[in-house]
XYZ file of C-alpha atoms in Angstrom:
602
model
C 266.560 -97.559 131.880
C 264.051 -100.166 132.314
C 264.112 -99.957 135.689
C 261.678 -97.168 135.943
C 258.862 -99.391 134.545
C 257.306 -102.426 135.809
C 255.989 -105.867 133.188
C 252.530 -104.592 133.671
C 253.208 -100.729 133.308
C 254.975 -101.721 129.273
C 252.139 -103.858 128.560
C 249.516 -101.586 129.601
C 251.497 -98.769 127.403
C 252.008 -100.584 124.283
C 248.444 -102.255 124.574
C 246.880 -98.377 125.138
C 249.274 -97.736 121.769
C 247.261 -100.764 120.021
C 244.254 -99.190 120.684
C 244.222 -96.724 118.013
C 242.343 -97.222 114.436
C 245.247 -96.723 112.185
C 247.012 -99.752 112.289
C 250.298 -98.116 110.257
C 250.586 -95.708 112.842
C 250.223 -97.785 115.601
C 253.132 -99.793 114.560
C 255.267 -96.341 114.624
C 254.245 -94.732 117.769
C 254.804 -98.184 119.433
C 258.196 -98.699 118.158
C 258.798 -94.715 118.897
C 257.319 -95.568 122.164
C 259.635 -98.719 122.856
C 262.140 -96.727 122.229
C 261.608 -93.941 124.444
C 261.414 -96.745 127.009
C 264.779 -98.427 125.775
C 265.821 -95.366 126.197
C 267.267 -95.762 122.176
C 268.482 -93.007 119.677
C 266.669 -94.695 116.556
C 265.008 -97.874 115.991
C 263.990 -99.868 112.923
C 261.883 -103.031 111.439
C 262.559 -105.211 108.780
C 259.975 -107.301 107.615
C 261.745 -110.673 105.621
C 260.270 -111.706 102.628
C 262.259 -114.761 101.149
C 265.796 -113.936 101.963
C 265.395 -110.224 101.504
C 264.475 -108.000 104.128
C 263.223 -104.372 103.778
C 262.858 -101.596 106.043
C 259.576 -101.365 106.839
C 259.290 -98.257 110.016
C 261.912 -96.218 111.177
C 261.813 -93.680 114.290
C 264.484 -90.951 114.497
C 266.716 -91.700 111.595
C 268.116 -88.483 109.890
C 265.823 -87.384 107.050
C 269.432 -87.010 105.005
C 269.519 -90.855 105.304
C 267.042 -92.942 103.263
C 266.462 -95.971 104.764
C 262.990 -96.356 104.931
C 262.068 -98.582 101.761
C 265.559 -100.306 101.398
C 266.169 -103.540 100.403
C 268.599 -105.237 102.857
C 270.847 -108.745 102.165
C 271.502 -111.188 105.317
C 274.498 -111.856 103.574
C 276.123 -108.899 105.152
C 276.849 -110.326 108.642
C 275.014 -107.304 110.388
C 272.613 -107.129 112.926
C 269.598 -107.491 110.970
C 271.511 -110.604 109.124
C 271.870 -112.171 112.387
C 268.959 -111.907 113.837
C 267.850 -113.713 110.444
C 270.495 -116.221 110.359
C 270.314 -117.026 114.202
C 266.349 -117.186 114.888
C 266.295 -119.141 118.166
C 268.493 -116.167 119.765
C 266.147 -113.680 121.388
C 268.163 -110.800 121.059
C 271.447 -109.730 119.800
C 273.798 -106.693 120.129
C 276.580 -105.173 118.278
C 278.951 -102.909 119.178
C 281.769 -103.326 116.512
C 280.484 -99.794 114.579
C 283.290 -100.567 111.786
C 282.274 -104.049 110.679
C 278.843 -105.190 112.503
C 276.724 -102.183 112.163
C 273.887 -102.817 109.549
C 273.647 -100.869 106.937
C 277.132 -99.745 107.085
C 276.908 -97.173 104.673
C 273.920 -95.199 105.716
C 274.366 -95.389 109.458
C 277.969 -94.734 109.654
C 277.322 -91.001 109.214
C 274.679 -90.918 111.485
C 277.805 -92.212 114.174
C 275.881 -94.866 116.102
C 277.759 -96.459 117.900
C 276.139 -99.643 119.294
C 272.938 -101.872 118.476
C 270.386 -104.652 120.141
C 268.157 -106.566 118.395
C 265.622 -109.353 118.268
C 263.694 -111.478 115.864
C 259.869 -111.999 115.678
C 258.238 -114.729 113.834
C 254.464 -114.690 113.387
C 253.524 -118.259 112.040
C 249.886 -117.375 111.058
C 251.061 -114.674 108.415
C 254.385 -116.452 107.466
C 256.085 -113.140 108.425
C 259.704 -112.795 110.032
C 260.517 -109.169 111.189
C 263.678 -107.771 113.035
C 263.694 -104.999 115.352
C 267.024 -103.019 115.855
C 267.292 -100.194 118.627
C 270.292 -97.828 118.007
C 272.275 -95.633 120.262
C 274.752 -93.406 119.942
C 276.702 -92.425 123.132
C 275.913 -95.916 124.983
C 279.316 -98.012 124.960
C 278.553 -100.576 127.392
C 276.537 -103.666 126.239
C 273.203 -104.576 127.421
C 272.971 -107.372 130.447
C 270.353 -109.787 130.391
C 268.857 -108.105 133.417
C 268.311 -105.275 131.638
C 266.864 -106.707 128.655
C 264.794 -109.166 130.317
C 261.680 -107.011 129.224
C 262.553 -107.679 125.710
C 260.139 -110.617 125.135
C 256.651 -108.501 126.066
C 258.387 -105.510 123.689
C 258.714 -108.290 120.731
C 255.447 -109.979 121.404
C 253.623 -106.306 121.479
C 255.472 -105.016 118.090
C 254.907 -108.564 116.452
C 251.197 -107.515 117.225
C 251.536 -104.294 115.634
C 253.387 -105.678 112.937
C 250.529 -108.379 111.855
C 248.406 -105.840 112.542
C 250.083 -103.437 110.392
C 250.756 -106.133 107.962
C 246.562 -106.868 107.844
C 245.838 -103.603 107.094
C 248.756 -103.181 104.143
C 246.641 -106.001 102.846
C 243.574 -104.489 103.293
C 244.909 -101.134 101.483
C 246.531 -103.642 98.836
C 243.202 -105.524 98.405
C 241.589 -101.241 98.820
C 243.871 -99.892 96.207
C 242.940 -102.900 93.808
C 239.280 -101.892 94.216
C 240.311 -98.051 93.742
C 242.469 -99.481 90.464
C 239.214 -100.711 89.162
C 236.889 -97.893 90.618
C 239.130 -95.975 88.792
C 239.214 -98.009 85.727
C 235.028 -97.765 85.948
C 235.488 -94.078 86.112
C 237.358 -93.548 83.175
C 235.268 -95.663 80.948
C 231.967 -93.990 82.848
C 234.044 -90.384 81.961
C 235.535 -91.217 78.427
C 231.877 -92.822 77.720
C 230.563 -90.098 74.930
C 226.985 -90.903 76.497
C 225.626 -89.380 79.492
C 225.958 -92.114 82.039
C 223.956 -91.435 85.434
C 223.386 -94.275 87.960
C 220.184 -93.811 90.239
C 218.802 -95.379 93.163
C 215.132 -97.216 93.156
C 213.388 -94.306 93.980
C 214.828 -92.045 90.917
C 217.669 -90.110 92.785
C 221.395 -89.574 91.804
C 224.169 -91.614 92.709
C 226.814 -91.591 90.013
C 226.712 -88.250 87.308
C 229.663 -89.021 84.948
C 231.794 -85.998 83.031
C 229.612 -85.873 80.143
C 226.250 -85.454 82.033
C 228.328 -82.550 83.598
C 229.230 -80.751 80.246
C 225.336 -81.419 78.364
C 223.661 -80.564 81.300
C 225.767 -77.901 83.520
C 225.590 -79.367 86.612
C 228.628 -80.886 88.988
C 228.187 -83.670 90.849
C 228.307 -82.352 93.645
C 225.253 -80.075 93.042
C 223.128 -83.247 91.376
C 224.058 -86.028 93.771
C 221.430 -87.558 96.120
C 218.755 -85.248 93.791
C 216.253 -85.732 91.075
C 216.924 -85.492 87.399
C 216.185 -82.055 85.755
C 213.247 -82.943 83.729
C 210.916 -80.811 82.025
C 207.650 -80.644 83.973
C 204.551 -82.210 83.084
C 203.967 -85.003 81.014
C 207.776 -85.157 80.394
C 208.192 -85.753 84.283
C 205.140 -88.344 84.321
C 206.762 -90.026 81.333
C 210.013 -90.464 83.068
C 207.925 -91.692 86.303
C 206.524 -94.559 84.318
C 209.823 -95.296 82.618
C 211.452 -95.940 86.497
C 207.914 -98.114 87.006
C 208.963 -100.356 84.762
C 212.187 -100.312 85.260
C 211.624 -101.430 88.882
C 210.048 -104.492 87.550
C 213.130 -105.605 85.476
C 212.070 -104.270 82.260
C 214.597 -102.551 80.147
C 213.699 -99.177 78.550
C 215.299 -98.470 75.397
C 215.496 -95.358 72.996
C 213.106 -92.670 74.700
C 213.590 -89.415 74.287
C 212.700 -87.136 77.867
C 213.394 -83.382 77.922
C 216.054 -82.176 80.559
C 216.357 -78.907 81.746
C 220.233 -77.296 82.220
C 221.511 -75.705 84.944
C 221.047 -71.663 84.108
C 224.074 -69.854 83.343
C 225.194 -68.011 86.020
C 227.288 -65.694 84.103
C 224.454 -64.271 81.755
C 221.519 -65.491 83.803
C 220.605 -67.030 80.447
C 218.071 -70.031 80.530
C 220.268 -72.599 78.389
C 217.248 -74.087 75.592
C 216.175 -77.511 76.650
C 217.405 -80.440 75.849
C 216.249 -83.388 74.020
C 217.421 -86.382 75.285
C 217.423 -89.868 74.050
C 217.817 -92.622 76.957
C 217.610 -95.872 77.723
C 217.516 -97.413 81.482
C 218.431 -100.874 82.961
C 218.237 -102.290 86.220
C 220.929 -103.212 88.608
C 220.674 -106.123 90.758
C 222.750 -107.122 93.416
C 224.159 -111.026 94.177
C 220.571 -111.890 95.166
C 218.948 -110.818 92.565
C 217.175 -107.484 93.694
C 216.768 -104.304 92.546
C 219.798 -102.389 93.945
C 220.302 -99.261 91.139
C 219.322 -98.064 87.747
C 221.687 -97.530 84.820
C 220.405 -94.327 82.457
C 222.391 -93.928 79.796
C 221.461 -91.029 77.403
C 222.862 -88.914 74.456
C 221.687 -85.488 73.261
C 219.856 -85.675 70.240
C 218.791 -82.080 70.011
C 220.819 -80.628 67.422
C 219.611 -83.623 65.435
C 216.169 -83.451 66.459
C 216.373 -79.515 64.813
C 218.226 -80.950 61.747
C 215.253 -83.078 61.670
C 212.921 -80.388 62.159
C 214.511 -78.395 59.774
C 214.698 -81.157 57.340
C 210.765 -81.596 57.560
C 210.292 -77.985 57.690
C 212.198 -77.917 54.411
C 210.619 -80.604 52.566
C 207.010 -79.043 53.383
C 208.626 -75.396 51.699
C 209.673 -78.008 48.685
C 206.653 -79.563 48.346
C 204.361 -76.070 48.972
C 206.873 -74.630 46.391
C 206.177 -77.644 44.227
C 202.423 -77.638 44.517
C 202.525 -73.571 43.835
C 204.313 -74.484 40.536
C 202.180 -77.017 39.664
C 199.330 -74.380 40.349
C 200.871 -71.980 38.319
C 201.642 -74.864 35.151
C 197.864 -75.531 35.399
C 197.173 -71.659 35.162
C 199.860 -71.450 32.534
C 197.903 -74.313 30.435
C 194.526 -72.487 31.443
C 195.463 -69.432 30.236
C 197.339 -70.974 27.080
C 194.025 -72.799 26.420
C 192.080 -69.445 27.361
C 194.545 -67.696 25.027
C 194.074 -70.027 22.026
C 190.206 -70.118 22.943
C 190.385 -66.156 22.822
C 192.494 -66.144 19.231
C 190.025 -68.449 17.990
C 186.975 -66.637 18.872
C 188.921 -63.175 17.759
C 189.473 -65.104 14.001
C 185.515 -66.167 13.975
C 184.594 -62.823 15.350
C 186.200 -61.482 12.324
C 184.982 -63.901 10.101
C 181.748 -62.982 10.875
C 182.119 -59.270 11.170
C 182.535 -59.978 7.316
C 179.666 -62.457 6.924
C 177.409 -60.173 8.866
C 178.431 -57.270 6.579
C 177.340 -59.800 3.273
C 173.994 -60.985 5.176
C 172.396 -58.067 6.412
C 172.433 -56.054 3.223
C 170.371 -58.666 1.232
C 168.659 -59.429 4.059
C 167.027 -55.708 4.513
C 166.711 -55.986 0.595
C 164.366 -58.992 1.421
C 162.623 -57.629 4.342
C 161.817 -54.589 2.297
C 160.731 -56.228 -0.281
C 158.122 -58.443 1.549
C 157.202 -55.582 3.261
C 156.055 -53.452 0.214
C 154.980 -57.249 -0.808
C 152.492 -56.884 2.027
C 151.814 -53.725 1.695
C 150.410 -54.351 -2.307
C 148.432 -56.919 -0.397
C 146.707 -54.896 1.775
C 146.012 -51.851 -0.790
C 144.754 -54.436 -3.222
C 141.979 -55.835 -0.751
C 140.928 -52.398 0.184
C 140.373 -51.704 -3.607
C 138.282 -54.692 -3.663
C 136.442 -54.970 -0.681
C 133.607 -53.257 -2.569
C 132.939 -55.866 -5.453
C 130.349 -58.199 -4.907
C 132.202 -61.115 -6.397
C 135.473 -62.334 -5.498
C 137.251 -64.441 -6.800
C 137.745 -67.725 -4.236
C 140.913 -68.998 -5.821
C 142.075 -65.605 -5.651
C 141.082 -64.999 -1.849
C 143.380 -68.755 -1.359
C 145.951 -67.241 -3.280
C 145.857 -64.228 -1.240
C 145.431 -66.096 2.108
C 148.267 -68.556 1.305
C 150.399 -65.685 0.294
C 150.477 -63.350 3.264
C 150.843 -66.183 5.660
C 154.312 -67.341 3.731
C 154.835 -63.257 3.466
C 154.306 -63.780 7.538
C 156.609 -66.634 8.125
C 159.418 -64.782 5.755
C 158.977 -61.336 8.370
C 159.557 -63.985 11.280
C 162.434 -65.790 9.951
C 163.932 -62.206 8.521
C 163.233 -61.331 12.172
C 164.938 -63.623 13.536
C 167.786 -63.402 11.352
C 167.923 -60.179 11.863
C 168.239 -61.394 15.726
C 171.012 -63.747 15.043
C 173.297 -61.626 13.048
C 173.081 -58.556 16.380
C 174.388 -61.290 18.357
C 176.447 -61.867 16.109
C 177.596 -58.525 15.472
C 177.993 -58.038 19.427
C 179.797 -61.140 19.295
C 182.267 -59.675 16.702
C 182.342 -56.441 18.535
C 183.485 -58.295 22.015
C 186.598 -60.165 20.182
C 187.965 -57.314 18.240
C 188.186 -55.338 21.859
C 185.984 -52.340 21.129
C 184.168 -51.374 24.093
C 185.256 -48.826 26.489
C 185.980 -50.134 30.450
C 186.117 -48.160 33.210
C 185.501 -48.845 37.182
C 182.038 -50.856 37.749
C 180.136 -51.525 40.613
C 179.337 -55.592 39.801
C 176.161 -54.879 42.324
C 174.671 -52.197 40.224
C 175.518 -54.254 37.131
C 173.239 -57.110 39.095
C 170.760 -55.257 40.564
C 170.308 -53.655 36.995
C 169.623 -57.391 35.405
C 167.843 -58.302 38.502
C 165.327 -55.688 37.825
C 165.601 -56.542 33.603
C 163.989 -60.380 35.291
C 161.338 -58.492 36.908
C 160.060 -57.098 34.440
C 159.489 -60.430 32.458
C 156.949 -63.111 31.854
C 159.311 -65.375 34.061
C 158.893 -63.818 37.036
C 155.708 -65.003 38.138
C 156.768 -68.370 38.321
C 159.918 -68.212 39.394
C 162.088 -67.466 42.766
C 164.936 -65.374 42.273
C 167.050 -64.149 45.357
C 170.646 -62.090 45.373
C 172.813 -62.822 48.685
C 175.619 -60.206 49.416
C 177.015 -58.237 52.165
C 178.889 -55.781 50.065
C 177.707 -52.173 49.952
C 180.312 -51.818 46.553
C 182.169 -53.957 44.511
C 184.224 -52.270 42.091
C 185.931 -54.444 39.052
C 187.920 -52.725 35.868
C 185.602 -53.286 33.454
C 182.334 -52.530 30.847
C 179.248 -52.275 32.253
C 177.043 -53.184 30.047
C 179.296 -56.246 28.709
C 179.031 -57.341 32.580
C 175.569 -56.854 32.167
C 175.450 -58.946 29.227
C 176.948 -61.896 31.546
C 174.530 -61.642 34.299
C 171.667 -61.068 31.634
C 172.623 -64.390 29.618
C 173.426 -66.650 32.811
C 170.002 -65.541 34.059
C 168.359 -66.194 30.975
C 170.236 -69.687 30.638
C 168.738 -70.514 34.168
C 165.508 -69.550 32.855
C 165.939 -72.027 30.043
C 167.241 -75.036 32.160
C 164.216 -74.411 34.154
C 161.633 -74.156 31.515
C 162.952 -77.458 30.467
C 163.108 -79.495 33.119
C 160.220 -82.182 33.133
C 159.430 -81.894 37.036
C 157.209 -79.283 36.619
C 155.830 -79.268 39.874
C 159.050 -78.251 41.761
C 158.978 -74.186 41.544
C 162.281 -72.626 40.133
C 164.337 -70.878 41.731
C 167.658 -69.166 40.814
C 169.961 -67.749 43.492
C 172.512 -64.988 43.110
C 175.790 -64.562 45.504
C 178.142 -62.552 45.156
C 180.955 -62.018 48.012
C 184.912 -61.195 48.707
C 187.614 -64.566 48.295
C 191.474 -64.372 48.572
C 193.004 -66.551 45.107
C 196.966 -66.408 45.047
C 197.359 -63.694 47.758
C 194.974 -61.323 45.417
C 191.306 -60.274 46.401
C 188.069 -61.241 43.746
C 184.656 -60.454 44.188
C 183.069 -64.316 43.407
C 179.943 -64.125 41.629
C 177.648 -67.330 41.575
C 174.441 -68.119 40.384
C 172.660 -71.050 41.180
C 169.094 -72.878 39.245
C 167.347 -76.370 39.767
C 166.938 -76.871 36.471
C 168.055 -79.473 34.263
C 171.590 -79.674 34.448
C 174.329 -79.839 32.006
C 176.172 -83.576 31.459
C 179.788 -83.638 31.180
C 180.001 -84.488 27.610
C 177.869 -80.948 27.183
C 180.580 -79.007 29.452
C 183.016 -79.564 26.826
C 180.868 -77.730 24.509
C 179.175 -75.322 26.809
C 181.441 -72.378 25.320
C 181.433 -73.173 21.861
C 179.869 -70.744 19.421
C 176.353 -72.064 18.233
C 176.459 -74.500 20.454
C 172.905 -75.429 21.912
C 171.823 -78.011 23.987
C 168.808 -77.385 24.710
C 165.612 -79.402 23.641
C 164.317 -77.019 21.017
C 167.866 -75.163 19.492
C 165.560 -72.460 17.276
C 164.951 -70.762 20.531
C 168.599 -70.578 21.124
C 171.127 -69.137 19.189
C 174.034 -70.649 21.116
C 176.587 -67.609 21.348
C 175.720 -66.468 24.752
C 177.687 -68.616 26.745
C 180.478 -68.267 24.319
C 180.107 -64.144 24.768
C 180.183 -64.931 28.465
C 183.281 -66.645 27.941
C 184.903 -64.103 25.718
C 183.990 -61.254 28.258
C 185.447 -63.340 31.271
C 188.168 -63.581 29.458
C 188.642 -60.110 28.213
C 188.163 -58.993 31.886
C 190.498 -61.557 33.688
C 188.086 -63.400 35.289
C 187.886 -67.171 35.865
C 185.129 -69.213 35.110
C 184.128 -72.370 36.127
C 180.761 -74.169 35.956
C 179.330 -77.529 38.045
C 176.262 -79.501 37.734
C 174.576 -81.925 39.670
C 175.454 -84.753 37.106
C 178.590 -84.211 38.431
C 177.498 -84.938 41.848
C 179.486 -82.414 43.288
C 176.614 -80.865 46.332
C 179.322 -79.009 47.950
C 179.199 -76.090 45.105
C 175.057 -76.181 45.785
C 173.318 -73.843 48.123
C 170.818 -75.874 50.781
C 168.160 -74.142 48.903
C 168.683 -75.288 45.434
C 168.786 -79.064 45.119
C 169.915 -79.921 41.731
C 170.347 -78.012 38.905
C 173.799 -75.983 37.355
C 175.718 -73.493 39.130
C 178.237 -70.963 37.072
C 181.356 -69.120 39.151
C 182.838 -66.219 38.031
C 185.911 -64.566 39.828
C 186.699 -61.099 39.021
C 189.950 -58.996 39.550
C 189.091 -56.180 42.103
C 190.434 -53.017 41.866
């Protein structure tokens, strides 16, 4: 048996066993290997804890027989009992089968037939281990001679044993750090925040389950990379985030856009993602930087809520400032519509008050005409006398000038009442409309204000681009408008006291867009006097006058104007510089009033 090895030869094989890195192994091959040299069916260890021992290795026991793991009693008087119960023995051997054998019942049908053993104690660890070699055909007992290797075998496995022992340890002390790596992954995992730990310089270490799921990639195709930002100021944002972060600052609640991984199935580019994170350092037991914590949840769907939310509320409040657009039309037009009813009922008041004045008024005329003409025949009849009568010339004299002053006034009633008979004409809705260029309706007034006293002394000027501007509607009402609005300017001029600044009036007319429906805006523009607020309210009120002398104004021009705006769908609007308003006035004109009338195109 032994004889074929020498003390050195064992040593220098168990020692070469030793060598190995796996100290759990090591204790196996070398009690494999001390049996081979024992020349030993099967062999075992028992490592004692208290007064129970349990198999620790085993080398060629039947797989049918589990040993391995079993808790054995020394109270059963076998082999492994001795050893236990008799510890200054070096070895001891059995070879009663029926009543020595350890572990009666599991090695009896394995039919080994005799045992040695010995014990090892190995103070530093408090362990006590027994080491049983079995055979099966071997009757004869062991001599010392032959066993007198045993010691260096014991000393070698007790060796492997601490060894072995050390490195259970180790895996216990391992294990208790997997338990609690474990335990850290499945709060990183079951964390409903993404949860990525980075080193100082920005790159992945840790990528937890739901970074995986938001953002599509594995770990194993993020780790030891860069995050998937957006580029661009995104990216340079999250560069001064890990700035800061470097010098113990904690970043809390910014949002930074990732990019997904692209789906490989559709070759889709997944939208990016908005992401709200926060980032804290990690220090290590000496207090430097050793990691960053980003912690982050996907706020995108809420971000488009959000956006959708605002979106919304702008819609409302458009919506809401349309209707109150179209309640301030509504009123306009109510107003427009009560101002129009009104000025049909005085329209056809007068229509009847015209019809009583004018016949007693030609009566009159006539009659101071033929009044006159008695006048006239009489002095011819007596031109011839020598003597006249000097109270009779007085009479005379005095006579025709009051006959004079009645023509004038008749005259000028006469005036009135055609205004007001147009007047009438315009409420009751009896002129014919039909398409109308507005420019030749202009140019047509335009050339009426050539023609006149005023134009000598005035600047007038018409601005447009338009070759036609065509409006449903009666020309010569239209022409009325532009007629009466020039003649207004010529008024506001006449009367305004700085008579060294030259008048001007300036026409424009061009296209505007008002509630998704094209006008052609007409404006015209004076630096005359100006109209005060308290005279706005009035502007369109029949008879109304303002100006200084009201005999040379009837005051229904401005309320025709009004009534033919109206009757065409136009708006009007007027502004003054007493209002202080110098965004409705051209560079050119100063001061003065400016009227704006929209009309329908066709």
């Amino acid at each position: 048996m032994m004889d074929n090895f020498n003390k050195e030869e064992i040593l220098n094989i168990l020692i070469e066993i030793l060598k190995s890195d796996d100290p759990t192994k090591n204790l196996t091959r070398l009690l494999s290997r001390t049996a081979e040299i024992l020349e030993a069916d099967a062999a075992t260890i028992v490592i004692w804890t208290g007064n129970l021992g349990v198999f620790h290795s085993t080398v060629n026991i039947p797989p049918e027989i589990p040993l391995r793991g079993r808790i054995l009693s020394p109270d059963r008087g076998g082999l492994d009992g001795r050893l236990f119960n008799n510890q200054e023995r070096i070895w001891i051997q059995l070879s009663n089968y029926s009543k020595n054998m350890d572990a009666l019942p599991v090695l009896k049908p394995a039919n080994f037939y005799l045992a040695v053993g010995g014990i090892i104690n190995i103070r530093q660890s408090e362990l006590t281990a027994t080491i049983c070699f079995y055979y099966k055909e071997r009757t004869k007992k062991f001599q010392e001679e032959e066993l007198k290797y045993f010691p260096i075998i014991l000393t070698q496995l007790g060796i492997a044993i601490l060894n072995a022992h050390l490195q259970q340890e180790f895996l216990s002390i391992s294990e208790l750090n997997q338990e609690t790596t474990n335990f850290l992954d499945i709060l990183v995992n079951s964390n409903p925040d993404i949860i990525i730990n980075l080193d100082v310089n920005g790159k992945i270490k840790l990528w937890n389950d739901v970074a995986e799921k938001v953002l599509k990639y594995s770990a194993h195709e993020i780790i030891n990379k860069f995050l998937p930002l957006k580029k661009g100021e995104n990216e340079e944002k999250f560069i001064n985030f890990l700035s800061e972060a470097r010098k113990g600052k904690f970043i809390q609640n910014q949002e930074l856009i990732f990019v997904p991984k692209k789906d490989s199935m559709n070759h889709k580019l997944i939208n990016e993602l908005i992401v709200e994170v926060s980032i804290i350092p990690i220090n290590n037991q000496k207090g430097e930087l050793e990691s960053l914590l980003l912690t982050g949840r996907d706020i995108t769907k809420t971000k488009d809520l959000q956006t959708k939310l605002h979106e919304s509320s702008l819609k409302l409040n458009q919506k809401n400032i349309a209707l109150s657009i179209k309640e301030q039309q509504l009123s306009q037009a109510q107003k427009e519509l009560i101002t129009a009813e009104k000025l049909a009922s005085i329209g056809s008041i007068i229509s009847k008050l015209n019809h009583q004045i004018n016949n007693p008024l030609m009566s009159l005329l006539s009659l101071i005409s033929l009044s006159l003409d008695d006048i006239k025949d009489w002095e011819e009849n007596h031109l011839n006398k020598e003597i006249i009568d000097e109270n009779l010339l007085n009479i005379k004299k005095e006579l025709q000038n009051q006959l004079n002053e009645a023509i004038n006034q008749g005259n000028r009633i006469r005036e009135v009442l055609k205004k007001v008979r147009y007047f009438s004409e315009i409420a009751t809705e009896k002129h014919f409309r039909d398409n109308t260029n507005l420019l030749e309706v202009i140019s047509q007034s335009l050339q009426n204000f050539k023609n006149s006293e005023y134009a000598n002394h005035m600047d007038i000027s018409f601005i447009s681009e338009l070759e036609i501007a065509l409006v449903y509607g009666n020309f010569k009402q239209l022409q009325f408008v532009i007629s009466a609005l020039i003649e207004n300017a010529i008024l506001a001029i006449e009367f305004n006291k700085e008579k060294e600044i030259r008048g001007k009036i300036e026409l424009v007319l061009k296209p505007i867009n008002l509630n998704k429906r094209r006008f052609y805006r007409f404006e015209i523009s004076d630096n005359g006097i100006g109209i005060t607020p308290e005279q706005k309210e009035h502007l369109y009120d029949p008879f109304y006058s303002n100006w200084p002398s009201p005999e040379m104004h009837v005051g229904l021009s401005l309320a025709i104007v009004k009534l033919i705006a109206i009757n065409h769908n136009a708006y009007i609007t007027v502004c003054s510089q007493e209002e202080e308003d110098s965004m409705f006035f051209n560079f050119n004109i100063q001061r003065g009033t400016k009227f704006i009338l929209d009309f329908p195109s066709i």
